[in-house]
CSV table of C-alpha atoms in Angstrom, one decimal:
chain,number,residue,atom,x,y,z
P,200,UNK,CA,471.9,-17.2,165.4
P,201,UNK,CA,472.1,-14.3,162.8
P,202,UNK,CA,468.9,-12.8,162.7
P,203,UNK,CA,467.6,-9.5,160.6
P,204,UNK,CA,463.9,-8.3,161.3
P,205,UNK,CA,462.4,-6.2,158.6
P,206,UNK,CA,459.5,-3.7,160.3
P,207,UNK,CA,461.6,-4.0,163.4
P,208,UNK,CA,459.8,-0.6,164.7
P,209,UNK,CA,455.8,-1.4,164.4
P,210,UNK,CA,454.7,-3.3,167.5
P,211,UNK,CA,454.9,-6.6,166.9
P,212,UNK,CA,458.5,-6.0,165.7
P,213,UNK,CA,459.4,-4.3,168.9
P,214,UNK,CA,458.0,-6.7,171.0
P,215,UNK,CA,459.9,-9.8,169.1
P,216,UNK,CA,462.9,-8.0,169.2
P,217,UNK,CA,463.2,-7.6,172.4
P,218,UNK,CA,462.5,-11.2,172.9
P,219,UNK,CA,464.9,-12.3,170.9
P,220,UNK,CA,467.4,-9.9,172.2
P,221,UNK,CA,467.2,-12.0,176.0
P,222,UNK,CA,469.1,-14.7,174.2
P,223,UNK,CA,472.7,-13.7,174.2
P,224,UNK,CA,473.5,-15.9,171.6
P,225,UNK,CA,471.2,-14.1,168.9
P,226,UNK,CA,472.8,-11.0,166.8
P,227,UNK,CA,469.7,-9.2,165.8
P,228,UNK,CA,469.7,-6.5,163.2
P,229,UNK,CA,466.8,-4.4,163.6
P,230,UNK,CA,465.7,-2.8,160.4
P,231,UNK,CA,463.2,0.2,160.0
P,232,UNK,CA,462.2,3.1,157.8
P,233,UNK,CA,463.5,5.9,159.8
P,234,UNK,CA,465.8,5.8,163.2
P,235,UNK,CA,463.1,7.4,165.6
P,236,UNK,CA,461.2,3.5,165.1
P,237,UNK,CA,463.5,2.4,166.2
P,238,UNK,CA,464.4,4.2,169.7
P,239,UNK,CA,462.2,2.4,172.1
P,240,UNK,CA,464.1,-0.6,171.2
P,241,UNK,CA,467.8,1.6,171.4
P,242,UNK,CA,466.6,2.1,174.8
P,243,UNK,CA,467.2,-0.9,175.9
P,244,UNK,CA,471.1,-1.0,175.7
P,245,UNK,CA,470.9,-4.5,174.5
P,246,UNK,CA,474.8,-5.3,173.1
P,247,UNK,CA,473.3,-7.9,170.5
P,248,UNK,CA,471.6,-5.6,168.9
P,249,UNK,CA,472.5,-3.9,165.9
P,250,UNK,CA,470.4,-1.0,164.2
P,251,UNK,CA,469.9,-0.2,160.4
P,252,UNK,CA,467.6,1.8,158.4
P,253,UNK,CA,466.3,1.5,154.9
P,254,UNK,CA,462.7,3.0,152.3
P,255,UNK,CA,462.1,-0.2,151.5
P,256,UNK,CA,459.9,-0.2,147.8
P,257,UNK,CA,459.4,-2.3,145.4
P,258,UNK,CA,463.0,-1.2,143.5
P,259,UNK,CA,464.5,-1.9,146.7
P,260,UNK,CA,468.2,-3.7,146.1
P,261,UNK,CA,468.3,-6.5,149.5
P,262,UNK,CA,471.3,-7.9,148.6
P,263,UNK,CA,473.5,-6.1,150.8
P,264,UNK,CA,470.8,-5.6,153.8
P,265,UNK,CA,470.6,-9.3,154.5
P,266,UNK,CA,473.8,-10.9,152.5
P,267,UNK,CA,475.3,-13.3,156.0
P,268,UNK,CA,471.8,-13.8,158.1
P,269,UNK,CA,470.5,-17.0,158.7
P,270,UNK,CA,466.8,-16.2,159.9
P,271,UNK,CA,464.5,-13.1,158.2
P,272,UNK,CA,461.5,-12.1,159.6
P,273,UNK,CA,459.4,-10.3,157.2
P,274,UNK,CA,456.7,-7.7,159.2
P,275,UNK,CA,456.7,-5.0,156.4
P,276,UNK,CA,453.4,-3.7,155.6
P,277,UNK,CA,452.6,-0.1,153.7
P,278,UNK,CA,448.5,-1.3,154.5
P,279,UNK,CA,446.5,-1.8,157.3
P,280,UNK,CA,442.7,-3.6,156.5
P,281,UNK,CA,441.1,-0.3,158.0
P,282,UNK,CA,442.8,1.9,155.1
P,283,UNK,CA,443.1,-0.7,152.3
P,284,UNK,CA,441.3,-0.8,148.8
P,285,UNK,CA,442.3,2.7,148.2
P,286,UNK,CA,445.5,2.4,145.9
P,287,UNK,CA,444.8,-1.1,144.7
P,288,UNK,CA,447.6,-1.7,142.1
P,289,UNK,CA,450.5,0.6,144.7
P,290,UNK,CA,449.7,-1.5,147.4
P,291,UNK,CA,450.2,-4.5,145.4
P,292,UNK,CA,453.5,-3.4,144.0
P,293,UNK,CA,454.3,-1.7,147.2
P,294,UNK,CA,454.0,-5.1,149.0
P,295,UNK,CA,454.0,-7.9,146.7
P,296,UNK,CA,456.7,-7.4,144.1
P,297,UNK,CA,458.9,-6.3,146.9
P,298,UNK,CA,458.7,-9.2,148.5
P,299,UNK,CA,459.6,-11.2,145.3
P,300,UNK,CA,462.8,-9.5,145.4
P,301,UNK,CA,463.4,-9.9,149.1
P,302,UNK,CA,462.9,-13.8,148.1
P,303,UNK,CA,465.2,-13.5,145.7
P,304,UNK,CA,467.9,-11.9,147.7
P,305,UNK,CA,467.6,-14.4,150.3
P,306,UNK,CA,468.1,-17.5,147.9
P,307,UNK,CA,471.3,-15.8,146.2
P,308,UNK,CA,472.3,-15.1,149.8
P,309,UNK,CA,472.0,-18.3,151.3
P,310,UNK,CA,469.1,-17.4,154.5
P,311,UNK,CA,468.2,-20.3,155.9
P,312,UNK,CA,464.5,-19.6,156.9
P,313,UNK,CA,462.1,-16.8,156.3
P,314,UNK,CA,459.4,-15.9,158.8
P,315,UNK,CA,456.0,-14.4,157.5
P,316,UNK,CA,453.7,-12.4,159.6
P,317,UNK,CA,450.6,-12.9,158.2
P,318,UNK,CA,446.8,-11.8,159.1
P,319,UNK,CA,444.2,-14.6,160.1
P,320,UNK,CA,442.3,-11.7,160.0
P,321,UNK,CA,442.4,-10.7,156.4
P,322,UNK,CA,443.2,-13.5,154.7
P,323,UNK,CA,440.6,-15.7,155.0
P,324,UNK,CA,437.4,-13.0,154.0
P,325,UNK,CA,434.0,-13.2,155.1
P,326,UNK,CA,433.0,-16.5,153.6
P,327,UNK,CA,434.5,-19.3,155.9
P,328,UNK,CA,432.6,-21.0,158.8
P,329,UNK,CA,434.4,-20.4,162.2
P,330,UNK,CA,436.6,-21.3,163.8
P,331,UNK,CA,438.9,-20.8,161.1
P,332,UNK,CA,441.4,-23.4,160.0
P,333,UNK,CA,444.1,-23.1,157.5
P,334,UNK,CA,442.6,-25.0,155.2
P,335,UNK,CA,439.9,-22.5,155.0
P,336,UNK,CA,439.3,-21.0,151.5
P,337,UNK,CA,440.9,-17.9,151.5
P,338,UNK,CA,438.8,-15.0,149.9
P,339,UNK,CA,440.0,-11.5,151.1
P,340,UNK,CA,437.9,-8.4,150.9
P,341,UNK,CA,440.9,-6.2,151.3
P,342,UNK,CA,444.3,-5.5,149.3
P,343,UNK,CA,445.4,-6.1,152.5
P,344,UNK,CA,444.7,-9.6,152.8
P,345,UNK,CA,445.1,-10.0,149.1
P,346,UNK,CA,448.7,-9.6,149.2
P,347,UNK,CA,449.5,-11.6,152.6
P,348,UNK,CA,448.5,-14.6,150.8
P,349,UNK,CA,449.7,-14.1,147.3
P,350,UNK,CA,452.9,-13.4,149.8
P,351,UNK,CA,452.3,-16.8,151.4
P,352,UNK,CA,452.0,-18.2,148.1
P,353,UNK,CA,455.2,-16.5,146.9
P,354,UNK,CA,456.9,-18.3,149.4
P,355,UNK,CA,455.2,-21.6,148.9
P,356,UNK,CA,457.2,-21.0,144.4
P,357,UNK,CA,460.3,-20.1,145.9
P,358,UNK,CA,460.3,-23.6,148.5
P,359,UNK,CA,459.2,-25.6,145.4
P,360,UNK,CA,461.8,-23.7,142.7
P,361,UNK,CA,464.8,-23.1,145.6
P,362,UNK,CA,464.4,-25.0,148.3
P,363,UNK,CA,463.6,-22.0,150.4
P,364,UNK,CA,462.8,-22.7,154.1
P,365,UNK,CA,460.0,-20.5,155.3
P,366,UNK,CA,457.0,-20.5,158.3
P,367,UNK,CA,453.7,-18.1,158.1
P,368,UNK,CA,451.9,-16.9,161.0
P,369,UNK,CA,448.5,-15.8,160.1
P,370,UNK,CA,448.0,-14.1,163.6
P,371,UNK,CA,444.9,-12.8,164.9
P,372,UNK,CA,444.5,-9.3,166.8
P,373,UNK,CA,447.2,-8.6,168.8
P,374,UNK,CA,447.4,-6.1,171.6
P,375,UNK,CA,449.2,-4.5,174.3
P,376,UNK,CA,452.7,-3.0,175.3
P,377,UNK,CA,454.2,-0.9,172.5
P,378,UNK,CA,450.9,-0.5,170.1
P,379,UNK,CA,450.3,2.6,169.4
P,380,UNK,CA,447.3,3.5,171.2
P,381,UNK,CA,446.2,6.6,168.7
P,382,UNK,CA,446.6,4.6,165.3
P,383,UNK,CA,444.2,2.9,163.4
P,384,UNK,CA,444.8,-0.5,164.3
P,385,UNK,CA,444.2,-2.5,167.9
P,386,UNK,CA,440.6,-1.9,169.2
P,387,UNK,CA,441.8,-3.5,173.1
P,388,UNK,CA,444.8,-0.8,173.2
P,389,UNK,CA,443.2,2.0,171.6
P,390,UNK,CA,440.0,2.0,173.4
P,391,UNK,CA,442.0,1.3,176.9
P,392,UNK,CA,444.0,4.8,175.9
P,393,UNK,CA,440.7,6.2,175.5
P,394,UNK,CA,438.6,4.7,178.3
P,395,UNK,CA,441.8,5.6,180.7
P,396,UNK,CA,441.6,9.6,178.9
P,397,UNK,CA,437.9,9.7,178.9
P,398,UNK,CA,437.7,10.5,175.4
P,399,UNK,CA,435.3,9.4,172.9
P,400,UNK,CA,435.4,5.7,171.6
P,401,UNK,CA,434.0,5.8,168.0
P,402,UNK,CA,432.7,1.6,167.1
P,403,UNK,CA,432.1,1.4,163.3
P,404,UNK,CA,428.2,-0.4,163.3
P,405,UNK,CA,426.3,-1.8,165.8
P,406,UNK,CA,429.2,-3.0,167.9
P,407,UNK,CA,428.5,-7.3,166.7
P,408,UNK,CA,431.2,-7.3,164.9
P,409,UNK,CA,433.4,-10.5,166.3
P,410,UNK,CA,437.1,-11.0,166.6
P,411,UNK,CA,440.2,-13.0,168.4
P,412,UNK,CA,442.0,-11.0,170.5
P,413,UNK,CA,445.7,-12.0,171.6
P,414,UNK,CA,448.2,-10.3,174.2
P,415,UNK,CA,451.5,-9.8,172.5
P,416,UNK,CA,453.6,-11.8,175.2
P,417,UNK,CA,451.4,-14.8,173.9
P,418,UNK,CA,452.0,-13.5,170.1
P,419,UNK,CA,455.9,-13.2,170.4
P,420,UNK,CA,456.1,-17.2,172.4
P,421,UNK,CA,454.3,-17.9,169.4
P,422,UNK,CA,456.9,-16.7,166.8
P,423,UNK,CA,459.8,-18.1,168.6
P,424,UNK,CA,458.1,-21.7,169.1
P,425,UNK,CA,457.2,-21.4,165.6
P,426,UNK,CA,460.9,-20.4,163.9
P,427,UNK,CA,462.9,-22.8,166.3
P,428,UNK,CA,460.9,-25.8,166.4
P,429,UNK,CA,459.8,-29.2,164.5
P,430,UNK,CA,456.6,-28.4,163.5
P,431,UNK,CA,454.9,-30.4,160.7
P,432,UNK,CA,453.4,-27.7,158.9
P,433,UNK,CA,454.2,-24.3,157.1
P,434,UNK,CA,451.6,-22.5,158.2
P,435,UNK,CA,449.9,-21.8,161.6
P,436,UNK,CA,447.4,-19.9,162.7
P,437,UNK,CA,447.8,-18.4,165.9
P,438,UNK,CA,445.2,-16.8,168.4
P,439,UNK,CA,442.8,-17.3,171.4
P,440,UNK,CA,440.8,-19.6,169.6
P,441,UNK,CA,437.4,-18.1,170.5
P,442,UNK,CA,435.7,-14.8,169.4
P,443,UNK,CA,434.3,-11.5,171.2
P,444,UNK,CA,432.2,-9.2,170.1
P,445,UNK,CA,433.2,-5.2,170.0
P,446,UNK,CA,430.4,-4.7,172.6
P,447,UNK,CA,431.5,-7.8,175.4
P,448,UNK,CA,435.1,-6.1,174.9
P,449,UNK,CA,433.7,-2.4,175.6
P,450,UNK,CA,432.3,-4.2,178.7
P,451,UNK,CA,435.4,-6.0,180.1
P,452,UNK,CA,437.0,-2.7,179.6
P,453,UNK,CA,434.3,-0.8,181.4
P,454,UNK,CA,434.2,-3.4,184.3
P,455,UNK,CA,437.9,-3.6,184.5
P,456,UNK,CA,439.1,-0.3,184.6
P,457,UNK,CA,435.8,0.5,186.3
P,458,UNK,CA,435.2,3.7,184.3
P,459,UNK,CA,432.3,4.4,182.2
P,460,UNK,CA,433.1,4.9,178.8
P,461,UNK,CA,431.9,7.4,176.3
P,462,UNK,CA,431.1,5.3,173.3
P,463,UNK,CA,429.8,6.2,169.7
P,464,UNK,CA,428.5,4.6,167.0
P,465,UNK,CA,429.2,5.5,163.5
P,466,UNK,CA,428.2,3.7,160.4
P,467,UNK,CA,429.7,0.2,159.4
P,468,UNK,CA,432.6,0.2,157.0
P,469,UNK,CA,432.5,-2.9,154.2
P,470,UNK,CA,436.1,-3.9,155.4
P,471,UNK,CA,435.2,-5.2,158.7
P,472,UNK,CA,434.5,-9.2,158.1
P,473,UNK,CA,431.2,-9.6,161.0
P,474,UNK,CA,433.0,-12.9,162.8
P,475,UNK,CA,436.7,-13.9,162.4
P,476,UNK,CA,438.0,-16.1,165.2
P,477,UNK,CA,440.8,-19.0,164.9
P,478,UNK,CA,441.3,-22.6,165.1
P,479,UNK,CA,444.1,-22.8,167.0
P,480,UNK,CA,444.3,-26.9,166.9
P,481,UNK,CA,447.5,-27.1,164.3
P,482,UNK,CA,449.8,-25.2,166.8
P,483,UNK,CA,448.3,-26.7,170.0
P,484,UNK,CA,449.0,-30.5,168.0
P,485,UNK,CA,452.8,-29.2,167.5
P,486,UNK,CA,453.9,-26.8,170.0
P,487,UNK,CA,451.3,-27.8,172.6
P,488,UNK,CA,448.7,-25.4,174.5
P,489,UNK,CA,448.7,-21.7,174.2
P,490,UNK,CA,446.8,-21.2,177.5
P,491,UNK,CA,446.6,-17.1,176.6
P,492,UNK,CA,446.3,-14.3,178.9
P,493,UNK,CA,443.0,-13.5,179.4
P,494,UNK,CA,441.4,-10.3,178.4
P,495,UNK,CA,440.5,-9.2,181.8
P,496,UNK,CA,444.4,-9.5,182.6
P,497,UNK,CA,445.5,-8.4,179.3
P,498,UNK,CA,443.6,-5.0,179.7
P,499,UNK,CA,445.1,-4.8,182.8
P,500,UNK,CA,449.0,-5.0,181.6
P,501,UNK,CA,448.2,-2.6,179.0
P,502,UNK,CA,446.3,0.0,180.9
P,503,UNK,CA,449.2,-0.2,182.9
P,504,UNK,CA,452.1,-0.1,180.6
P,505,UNK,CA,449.8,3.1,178.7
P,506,UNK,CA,449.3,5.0,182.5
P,507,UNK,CA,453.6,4.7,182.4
P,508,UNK,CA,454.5,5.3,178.5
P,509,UNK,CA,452.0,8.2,178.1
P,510,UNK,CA,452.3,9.7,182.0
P,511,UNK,CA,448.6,9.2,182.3
């Protein structure tokens, strides 16, 4: 299978290549910004791999970058919920018109299938009763989730027009191996770094807040099952299926790593939705169970896989 991955570089990416990399049979292209993304991956001396880079922007010409792939997975972001709302109209351009011509490419091109990433986080807003289920009204309260479903929706015109195959993933929060552990994104990684370095752990309000956390081995069996198999439906989301608070999480950590940790609270920030868990039943009907790694053992894995990377 001819495969390109777009965002090859940010942690999800990483960890899917290198998944898909196992099967011999796959030629992956592995497409970032700049070539230092990409090294962790270069690494791994995989011979199936092949590496490109490329500022992708809204004037961006795809037409050579994925002309002769069958399967392209889109992870390109230039937002994260945490910093969204601020450029309203570049973030949409940034991300939504891009995509549009990314679409366009690949019907001109012939690609076979498109793969989403999407956000069951940010999609859905702060409105629906959980578990969430796709059907859920979706009512974002961030440009982020804004234009991952005008995205999904893009791709919904360009089946209808083209005949365009496509599959989103509207994941929930993923953690573990390769997340960077001093971004702005991940609260199980970055407050492992931080419990493991005895540094501070800022939590933004009173610690209630409520989300689905999922280890990215789970995340990137997800994708796979997803792209190669029968499923009924275009859209899936995919998580634990149940919800934890900021606080039970700071506790696990605590009792797991049997440290105490250093915590702060600061002031609650309008973009954080107060529950958002999934309903996992529309994979679990077509791909079967999940059965995730638990948070206990997830925290585990990534403490160490950060003690290792970061020579803690």
């Amino acid at each position: 299978m001819k495969i390109i991955i777009l965002g090859a570089g940010g942690f999800i990416g990483t960890n899917l290549v290198l998944k898909l990399a196992k099967k011999k049979s796959n030629e992956i292209t592995a497409v970032d910004k700049k070539i230092q993304y990409l090294e962790i991956l270069k690494r791994q001396n995989f011979n199936n791999i092949k590496y490109e880079t490329a500022s992708i922007s809204e004037n961006y010409d795809f037409g050579n970058l994925i002309s002769g792939y069958e399967i392209v997975y889109h992870l390109l972001s230039t937002t994260v919920p945490a910093t969204s709302n601020t450029q309203i109209p570049d973030e949409l351009a940034s991300n939504v018109i891009m995509t549009s011509k990314l679409l366009d490419a690949c019907v001109k091109t012939g690609v076979k299938k498109v793969i989403f990433i999407s956000s069951g986080g940010a999609v859905y807003g702060k409105e629906g009763k959980c578990p969430l289920k796709e059907e859920t009204l979706t009512n974002p309260i961030t440009t982020y989730g804004i234009q991952k479903i005008t995205i999904e929706k893009l791709l919904y015109l360009y089946r209808y027009m083209y005949g365009l195959d496509y599959r989103v993933i509207r994941f929930a929060n993923p953690y573990g191996p390769y997340q960077r552990p001093n971004g702005i994104l991940g609260a199980v990684t970055t407050f492992t770094y931080k419990a493991i370095k005895g540094e501070e752990i800022n939590v933004f309000g009173n610690g209630t807040v409520i989300r689905d956390y999922i280890y990215i081995d789970d995340v990137v069996k997800g994708i796979v099952n997803i792209t190669d198999g029968k499923g009924k439906y275009r859209t899936y989301n995919f998580g634990c299926g149940y919800g934890t608070s900021i606080n039970e999480l700071l506790d696990i950590i605590e009792k797991t790593l049997k440290t105490k940790l250093n915590i702060v609270y600061k002031q609650g920030r309008k973009v954080d939705v107060p529950v958002n868990y999934l309903d996992i039943s529309r994979y679990e009907e077509d791909f079967g169970k999940i059965s995730p790694v638990n948070l206990i053992e997830g925290i585990k894995l990534t403490a160490e896989f950060l003690k290792k990377e970061y020579d803690l």
